[in-house]
Amino acid sequence: MSRILVLGGAGEMGSAAVADLVSRTDHELTVGDVRPEAAASLLRQLEAPERVTRVDVEDPASLAAALADVD
């Protein structure tokens, strides 16, 4: 099973991608967003495991850390 990170997953387009992945796959899905509370709320609404990481894509160290454990 793949480990997938959706960057910006709590945003308008990202949340659609997260919903699609939750409904269509059994992969381990993590939502990466600068707003982790919004990401957790989305996953609760989708009744999906709350795997969330705070990531700022404009911060290279934050982005590298988020990408370290995903496929």
PDB file of N, CA and C in Angstrom:
ATOM      1  N   MET A   1       0.843  -1.166   0.000  1.00  0.00           N
ATOM      2  CA  MET A   1       0.000   0.000   0.000  1.00  0.00           C
ATOM      3  C   MET A   1       0.896   1.239   0.000  1.00  0.00           C
ATOM      4  N   SER A   2       0.552   2.194  -0.830  1.00  0.00           N
ATOM      5  CA  SER A   2       1.322   3.426  -0.945  1.00  0.00           C
ATOM      6  C   SER A   2       0.943   4.414   0.147  1.00  0.00           C
ATOM      7  N   ARG A   3       1.893   5.261   0.474  1.00  0.00           N
ATOM      8  CA  ARG A   3       1.662   6.364   1.404  1.00  0.00           C
ATOM      9  C   ARG A   3       1.595   7.643   0.574  1.00  0.00           C
ATOM     10  N   ILE A   4       0.432   8.291   0.574  1.00  0.00           N
ATOM     11  CA  ILE A   4       0.183   9.454  -0.267  1.00  0.00           C
ATOM     12  C   ILE A   4       0.057  10.697   0.605  1.00  0.00           C
ATOM     13  N   LEU A   5       0.689  11.779   0.171  1.00  0.00           N
ATOM     14  CA  LEU A   5       0.569  13.080   0.819  1.00  0.00           C
ATOM     15  C   LEU A   5      -0.134  14.020  -0.144  1.00  0.00           C
ATOM     16  N   VAL A   6      -1.221  14.630   0.294  1.00  0.00           N
ATOM     17  CA  VAL A   6      -1.914  15.624  -0.513  1.00  0.00           C
ATOM     18  C   VAL A   6      -1.574  16.991   0.066  1.00  0.00           C
ATOM     19  N   LEU A   7      -0.752  17.742  -0.661  1.00  0.00           N
ATOM     20  CA  LEU A   7      -0.382  19.084  -0.215  1.00  0.00           C
ATOM     21  C   LEU A   7      -1.526  20.044  -0.486  1.00  0.00           C
ATOM     22  N   GLY A   8      -1.807  20.894   0.477  1.00  0.00           N
ATOM     23  CA  GLY A   8      -2.933  21.813   0.329  1.00  0.00           C
ATOM     24  C   GLY A   8      -4.256  21.083   0.380  1.00  0.00           C
ATOM     25  N   GLY A   9      -4.258  19.947   1.050  1.00  0.00           N
ATOM     26  CA  GLY A   9      -5.429  19.079   1.056  1.00  0.00           C
ATOM     27  C   GLY A   9      -6.656  19.630   1.745  1.00  0.00           C
ATOM     28  N   ALA A  10      -6.518  20.711   2.501  1.00  0.00           N
ATOM     29  CA  ALA A  10      -7.685  21.308   3.148  1.00  0.00           C
ATOM     30  C   ALA A  10      -8.277  22.433   2.309  1.00  0.00           C
ATOM     31  N   GLY A  11      -7.637  22.758   1.203  1.00  0.00           N
ATOM     32  CA  GLY A  11      -8.132  23.814   0.336  1.00  0.00           C
ATOM     33  C   GLY A  11      -9.249  23.336  -0.570  1.00  0.00           C
ATOM     34  N   GLU A  12      -9.729  24.232  -1.410  1.00  0.00           N
ATOM     35  CA  GLU A  12     -10.873  23.920  -2.268  1.00  0.00           C
ATOM     36  C   GLU A  12     -10.585  22.760  -3.221  1.00  0.00           C
ATOM     37  N   MET A  13      -9.520  22.838  -3.978  1.00  0.00           N
ATOM     38  CA  MET A  13      -9.207  21.748  -4.920  1.00  0.00           C
ATOM     39  C   MET A  13      -8.608  20.552  -4.197  1.00  0.00           C
ATOM     40  N   GLY A  14      -7.759  20.811  -3.209  1.00  0.00           N
ATOM     41  CA  GLY A  14      -7.132  19.722  -2.480  1.00  0.00           C
ATOM     42  C   GLY A  14      -8.143  18.854  -1.750  1.00  0.00           C
ATOM     43  N   SER A  15      -9.164  19.472  -1.188  1.00  0.00           N
ATOM     44  CA  SER A  15     -10.163  18.686  -0.461  1.00  0.00           C
ATOM     45  C   SER A  15     -10.959  17.782  -1.399  1.00  0.00           C
ATOM     46  N   ALA A  16     -11.154  18.227  -2.634  1.00  0.00           N
ATOM     47  CA  ALA A  16     -11.819  17.359  -3.624  1.00  0.00           C
ATOM     48  C   ALA A  16     -10.937  16.156  -3.934  1.00  0.00           C
ATOM     49  N   ALA A  17      -9.635  16.392  -4.054  1.00  0.00           N
ATOM     50  CA  ALA A  17      -8.710  15.284  -4.306  1.00  0.00           C
ATOM     51  C   ALA A  17      -8.689  14.320  -3.124  1.00  0.00           C
ATOM     52  N   VAL A  18      -8.681  14.854  -1.918  1.00  0.00           N
ATOM     53  CA  VAL A  18      -8.693  14.006  -0.717  1.00  0.00           C
ATOM     54  C   VAL A  18      -9.966  13.165  -0.678  1.00  0.00           C
ATOM     55  N   ALA A  19     -11.109  13.778  -0.921  1.00  0.00           N
ATOM     56  CA  ALA A  19     -12.373  13.039  -0.906  1.00  0.00           C
ATOM     57  C   ALA A  19     -12.363  11.920  -1.941  1.00  0.00           C
ATOM     58  N   ASP A  20     -11.835  12.199  -3.110  1.00  0.00           N
ATOM     59  CA  ASP A  20     -11.762  11.186  -4.161  1.00  0.00           C
ATOM     60  C   ASP A  20     -10.851  10.031  -3.747  1.00  0.00           C
ATOM     61  N   LEU A  21      -9.696  10.359  -3.197  1.00  0.00           N
ATOM     62  CA  LEU A  21      -8.760   9.315  -2.772  1.00  0.00           C
ATOM     63  C   LEU A  21      -9.348   8.468  -1.643  1.00  0.00           C
ATOM     64  N   VAL A  22     -10.008   9.110  -0.700  1.00  0.00           N
ATOM     65  CA  VAL A  22     -10.615   8.374   0.417  1.00  0.00           C
ATOM     66  C   VAL A  22     -11.670   7.399  -0.100  1.00  0.00           C
ATOM     67  N   SER A  23     -12.451   7.829  -1.080  1.00  0.00           N
ATOM     68  CA  SER A  23     -13.533   6.973  -1.577  1.00  0.00           C
ATOM     69  C   SER A  23     -13.063   5.889  -2.531  1.00  0.00           C
ATOM     70  N   ARG A  24     -11.922   6.083  -3.174  1.00  0.00           N
ATOM     71  CA  ARG A  24     -11.502   5.147  -4.231  1.00  0.00           C
ATOM     72  C   ARG A  24     -10.309   4.258  -3.904  1.00  0.00           C
ATOM     73  N   THR A  25      -9.580   4.570  -2.835  1.00  0.00           N
ATOM     74  CA  THR A  25      -8.369   3.798  -2.561  1.00  0.00           C
ATOM     75  C   THR A  25      -8.315   3.338  -1.109  1.00  0.00           C
ATOM     76  N   ASP A  26      -7.408   2.412  -0.867  1.00  0.00           N
ATOM     77  CA  ASP A  26      -7.113   1.989   0.490  1.00  0.00           C
ATOM     78  C   ASP A  26      -5.715   2.434   0.900  1.00  0.00           C
ATOM     79  N   HIS A  27      -5.122   3.327   0.123  1.00  0.00           N
ATOM     80  CA  HIS A  27      -3.780   3.811   0.431  1.00  0.00           C
ATOM     81  C   HIS A  27      -3.785   4.638   1.712  1.00  0.00           C
ATOM     82  N   GLU A  28      -2.639   4.707   2.354  1.00  0.00           N
ATOM     83  CA  GLU A  28      -2.491   5.533   3.540  1.00  0.00           C
ATOM     84  C   GLU A  28      -2.395   6.985   3.091  1.00  0.00           C
ATOM     85  N   LEU A  29      -3.339   7.784   3.469  1.00  0.00           N
ATOM     86  CA  LEU A  29      -3.450   9.153   2.999  1.00  0.00           C
ATOM     87  C   LEU A  29      -3.161  10.122   4.135  1.00  0.00           C
ATOM     88  N   THR A  30      -2.251  11.051   3.882  1.00  0.00           N
ATOM     89  CA  THR A  30      -1.952  12.131   4.822  1.00  0.00           C
ATOM     90  C   THR A  30      -2.270  13.445   4.139  1.00  0.00           C
ATOM     91  N   VAL A  31      -2.924  14.329   4.880  1.00  0.00           N
ATOM     92  CA  VAL A  31      -3.220  15.656   4.357  1.00  0.00           C
ATOM     93  C   VAL A  31      -2.192  16.617   4.927  1.00  0.00           C
ATOM     94  N   GLY A  32      -1.468  17.271   4.028  1.00  0.00           N
ATOM     95  CA  GLY A  32      -0.483  18.265   4.424  1.00  0.00           C
ATOM     96  C   GLY A  32      -1.023  19.648   4.117  1.00  0.00           C
ATOM     97  N   ASP A  33      -1.045  20.493   5.132  1.00  0.00           N
ATOM     98  CA  ASP A  33      -1.598  21.821   4.931  1.00  0.00           C
ATOM     99  C   ASP A  33      -1.023  22.757   5.986  1.00  0.00           C
ATOM    100  N   VAL A  34      -1.011  24.031   5.666  1.00  0.00           N
ATOM    101  CA  VAL A  34      -0.567  25.038   6.622  1.00  0.00           C
ATOM    102  C   VAL A  34      -1.610  25.224   7.729  1.00  0.00           C
ATOM    103  N   ARG A  35      -2.816  24.680   7.496  1.00  0.00           N
ATOM    104  CA  ARG A  35      -3.920  24.741   8.464  1.00  0.00           C
ATOM    105  C   ARG A  35      -4.291  23.325   8.905  1.00  0.00           C
ATOM    106  N   PRO A  36      -3.522  22.740   9.808  1.00  0.00           N
ATOM    107  CA  PRO A  36      -3.772  21.343  10.185  1.00  0.00           C
ATOM    108  C   PRO A  36      -5.156  21.106  10.789  1.00  0.00           C
ATOM    109  N   GLU A  37      -5.712  22.102  11.472  1.00  0.00           N
ATOM    110  CA  GLU A  37      -7.039  21.909  12.061  1.00  0.00           C
ATOM    111  C   GLU A  37      -8.100  21.762  10.969  1.00  0.00           C
ATOM    112  N   ALA A  38      -7.947  22.474   9.863  1.00  0.00           N
ATOM    113  CA  ALA A  38      -8.883  22.344   8.740  1.00  0.00           C
ATOM    114  C   ALA A  38      -8.730  20.979   8.077  1.00  0.00           C
ATOM    115  N   ALA A  39      -7.496  20.504   7.981  1.00  0.00           N
ATOM    116  CA  ALA A  39      -7.244  19.189   7.391  1.00  0.00           C
ATOM    117  C   ALA A  39      -7.866  18.082   8.252  1.00  0.00           C
ATOM    118  N   ALA A  40      -7.703  18.192   9.562  1.00  0.00           N
ATOM    119  CA  ALA A  40      -8.286  17.192  10.464  1.00  0.00           C
ATOM    120  C   ALA A  40      -9.805  17.210  10.380  1.00  0.00           C
ATOM    121  N   SER A  41     -10.384  18.388  10.300  1.00  0.00           N
ATOM    122  CA  SER A  41     -11.841  18.512  10.181  1.00  0.00           C
ATOM    123  C   SER A  41     -12.350  17.841   8.910  1.00  0.00           C
ATOM    124  N   LEU A  42     -11.653  18.055   7.811  1.00  0.00           N
ATOM    125  CA  LEU A  42     -12.035  17.414   6.544  1.00  0.00           C
ATOM    126  C   LEU A  42     -12.011  15.902   6.677  1.00  0.00           C
ATOM    127  N   LEU A  43     -10.956  15.359   7.244  1.00  0.00           N
ATOM    128  CA  LEU A  43     -10.850  13.904   7.378  1.00  0.00           C
ATOM    129  C   LEU A  43     -11.932  13.347   8.293  1.00  0.00           C
ATOM    130  N   ARG A  44     -12.280  14.092   9.347  1.00  0.00           N
ATOM    131  CA  ARG A  44     -13.383  13.646  10.213  1.00  0.00           C
ATOM    132  C   ARG A  44     -14.695  13.608   9.431  1.00  0.00           C
ATOM    133  N   GLN A  45     -14.936  14.625   8.613  1.00  0.00           N
ATOM    134  CA  GLN A  45     -16.160  14.665   7.807  1.00  0.00           C
ATOM    135  C   GLN A  45     -16.227  13.482   6.846  1.00  0.00           C
ATOM    136  N   LEU A  46     -15.068  13.079   6.340  1.00  0.00           N
ATOM    137  CA  LEU A  46     -15.002  11.962   5.396  1.00  0.00           C
ATOM    138  C   LEU A  46     -14.932  10.610   6.103  1.00  0.00           C
ATOM    139  N   GLU A  47     -14.915  10.638   7.438  1.00  0.00           N
ATOM    140  CA  GLU A  47     -14.776   9.434   8.252  1.00  0.00           C
ATOM    141  C   GLU A  47     -13.540   8.638   7.868  1.00  0.00           C
ATOM    142  N   ALA A  48     -12.456   9.379   7.681  1.00  0.00           N
ATOM    143  CA  ALA A  48     -11.167   8.787   7.310  1.00  0.00           C
ATOM    144  C   ALA A  48     -10.196   8.954   8.477  1.00  0.00           C
ATOM    145  N   PRO A  49      -9.178   8.110   8.537  1.00  0.00           N
ATOM    146  CA  PRO A  49      -8.170   8.274   9.598  1.00  0.00           C
ATOM    147  C   PRO A  49      -7.568   9.679   9.553  1.00  0.00           C
ATOM    148  N   GLU A  50      -7.393  10.268  10.732  1.00  0.00           N
ATOM    149  CA  GLU A  50      -6.869  11.633  10.819  1.00  0.00           C
ATOM    150  C   GLU A  50      -5.343  11.630  10.769  1.00  0.00           C
ATOM    151  N   ARG A  51      -4.816  11.544   9.562  1.00  0.00           N
ATOM    152  CA  ARG A  51      -3.380  11.655   9.356  1.00  0.00           C
ATOM    153  C   ARG A  51      -3.127  13.029   8.750  1.00  0.00           C
ATOM    154  N   VAL A  52      -2.576  13.905   9.551  1.00  0.00           N
ATOM    155  CA  VAL A  52      -2.383  15.295   9.150  1.00  0.00           C
ATOM    156  C   VAL A  52      -0.972  15.723   9.500  1.00  0.00           C
ATOM    157  N   THR A  53      -0.385  16.512   8.640  1.00  0.00           N
ATOM    158  CA  THR A  53       0.898  17.128   8.951  1.00  0.00           C
ATOM    159  C   THR A  53       0.843  18.596   8.569  1.00  0.00           C
ATOM    160  N   ARG A  54       1.410  19.424   9.435  1.00  0.00           N
ATOM    161  CA  ARG A  54       1.477  20.842   9.113  1.00  0.00           C
ATOM    162  C   ARG A  54       2.654  21.035   8.172  1.00  0.00           C
ATOM    163  N   VAL A  55       2.384  21.637   7.032  1.00  0.00           N
ATOM    164  CA  VAL A  55       3.451  21.885   6.058  1.00  0.00           C
ATOM    165  C   VAL A  55       3.194  23.218   5.375  1.00  0.00           C
ATOM    166  N   ASP A  56       4.280  23.969   5.233  1.00  0.00           N
ATOM    167  CA  ASP A  56       4.256  25.228   4.502  1.00  0.00           C
ATOM    168  C   ASP A  56       5.111  25.008   3.260  1.00  0.00           C
ATOM    169  N   VAL A  57       4.488  24.942   2.106  1.00  0.00           N
ATOM    170  CA  VAL A  57       5.224  24.615   0.875  1.00  0.00           C
ATOM    171  C   VAL A  57       6.217  25.698   0.483  1.00  0.00           C
ATOM    172  N   GLU A  58       6.118  26.866   1.081  1.00  0.00           N
ATOM    173  CA  GLU A  58       7.083  27.931   0.807  1.00  0.00           C
ATOM    174  C   GLU A  58       8.313  27.841   1.704  1.00  0.00           C
ATOM    175  N   ASP A  59       8.304  26.892   2.625  1.00  0.00           N
ATOM    176  CA  ASP A  59       9.426  26.659   3.541  1.00  0.00           C
ATOM    177  C   ASP A  59      10.085  25.334   3.150  1.00  0.00           C
ATOM    178  N   PRO A  60      11.278  25.391   2.527  1.00  0.00           N
ATOM    179  CA  PRO A  60      11.914  24.149   2.046  1.00  0.00           C
ATOM    180  C   PRO A  60      12.089  23.079   3.121  1.00  0.00           C
ATOM    181  N   ALA A  61      12.422  23.464   4.333  1.00  0.00           N
ATOM    182  CA  ALA A  61      12.612  22.467   5.396  1.00  0.00           C
ATOM    183  C   ALA A  61      11.288  21.805   5.759  1.00  0.00           C
ATOM    184  N   SER A  62      10.221  22.591   5.833  1.00  0.00           N
ATOM    185  CA  SER A  62       8.901  22.050   6.140  1.00  0.00           C
ATOM    186  C   SER A  62       8.447  21.080   5.045  1.00  0.00           C
ATOM    187  N   LEU A  63       8.667  21.467   3.813  1.00  0.00           N
ATOM    188  CA  LEU A  63       8.275  20.622   2.674  1.00  0.00           C
ATOM    189  C   LEU A  63       9.089  19.329   2.657  1.00  0.00           C
ATOM    190  N   ALA A  64      10.377  19.424   2.864  1.00  0.00           N
ATOM    191  CA  ALA A  64      11.234  18.232   2.877  1.00  0.00           C
ATOM    192  C   ALA A  64      10.823  17.264   3.981  1.00  0.00           C
ATOM    193  N   ALA A  65      10.513  17.795   5.148  1.00  0.00           N
ATOM    194  CA  ALA A  65      10.093  16.940   6.259  1.00  0.00           C
ATOM    195  C   ALA A  65       8.787  16.227   5.945  1.00  0.00           C
ATOM    196  N   ALA A  66       7.848  16.935   5.322  1.00  0.00           N
ATOM    197  CA  ALA A  66       6.565  16.324   4.985  1.00  0.00           C
ATOM    198  C   ALA A  66       6.708  15.232   3.931  1.00  0.00           C
ATOM    199  N   LEU A  67       7.633  15.414   3.015  1.00  0.00           N
ATOM    200  CA  LEU A  67       7.815  14.449   1.932  1.00  0.00           C
ATOM    201  C   LEU A  67       8.675  13.251   2.318  1.00  0.00           C
ATOM    202  N   ALA A  68       9.329  13.307   3.445  1.00  0.00           N
ATOM    203  CA  ALA A  68      10.276  12.269   3.836  1.00  0.00           C
ATOM    204  C   ALA A  68       9.641  10.888   3.991  1.00  0.00           C
ATOM    205  N   ASP A  69       8.394  10.836   4.429  1.00  0.00           N
ATOM    206  CA  ASP A  69       7.784   9.542   4.762  1.00  0.00           C
ATOM    207  C   ASP A  69       6.670   9.121   3.830  1.00  0.00           C
ATOM    208  N   VAL A  70       6.649   9.647   2.620  1.00  0.00           N
ATOM    209  CA  VAL A  70       5.593   9.282   1.673  1.00  0.00           C
ATOM    210  C   VAL A  70       6.209   8.758   0.388  1.00  0.00           C
ATOM    211  N   ASP A  71       5.359   8.043  -0.388  1.00  0.00           N
ATOM    212  CA  ASP A  71       5.829   7.489  -1.645  1.00  0.00           C
ATOM    213  C   ASP A  71       5.679   8.485  -2.763  1.00  0.00           C
TER     214      ASP A  71
END
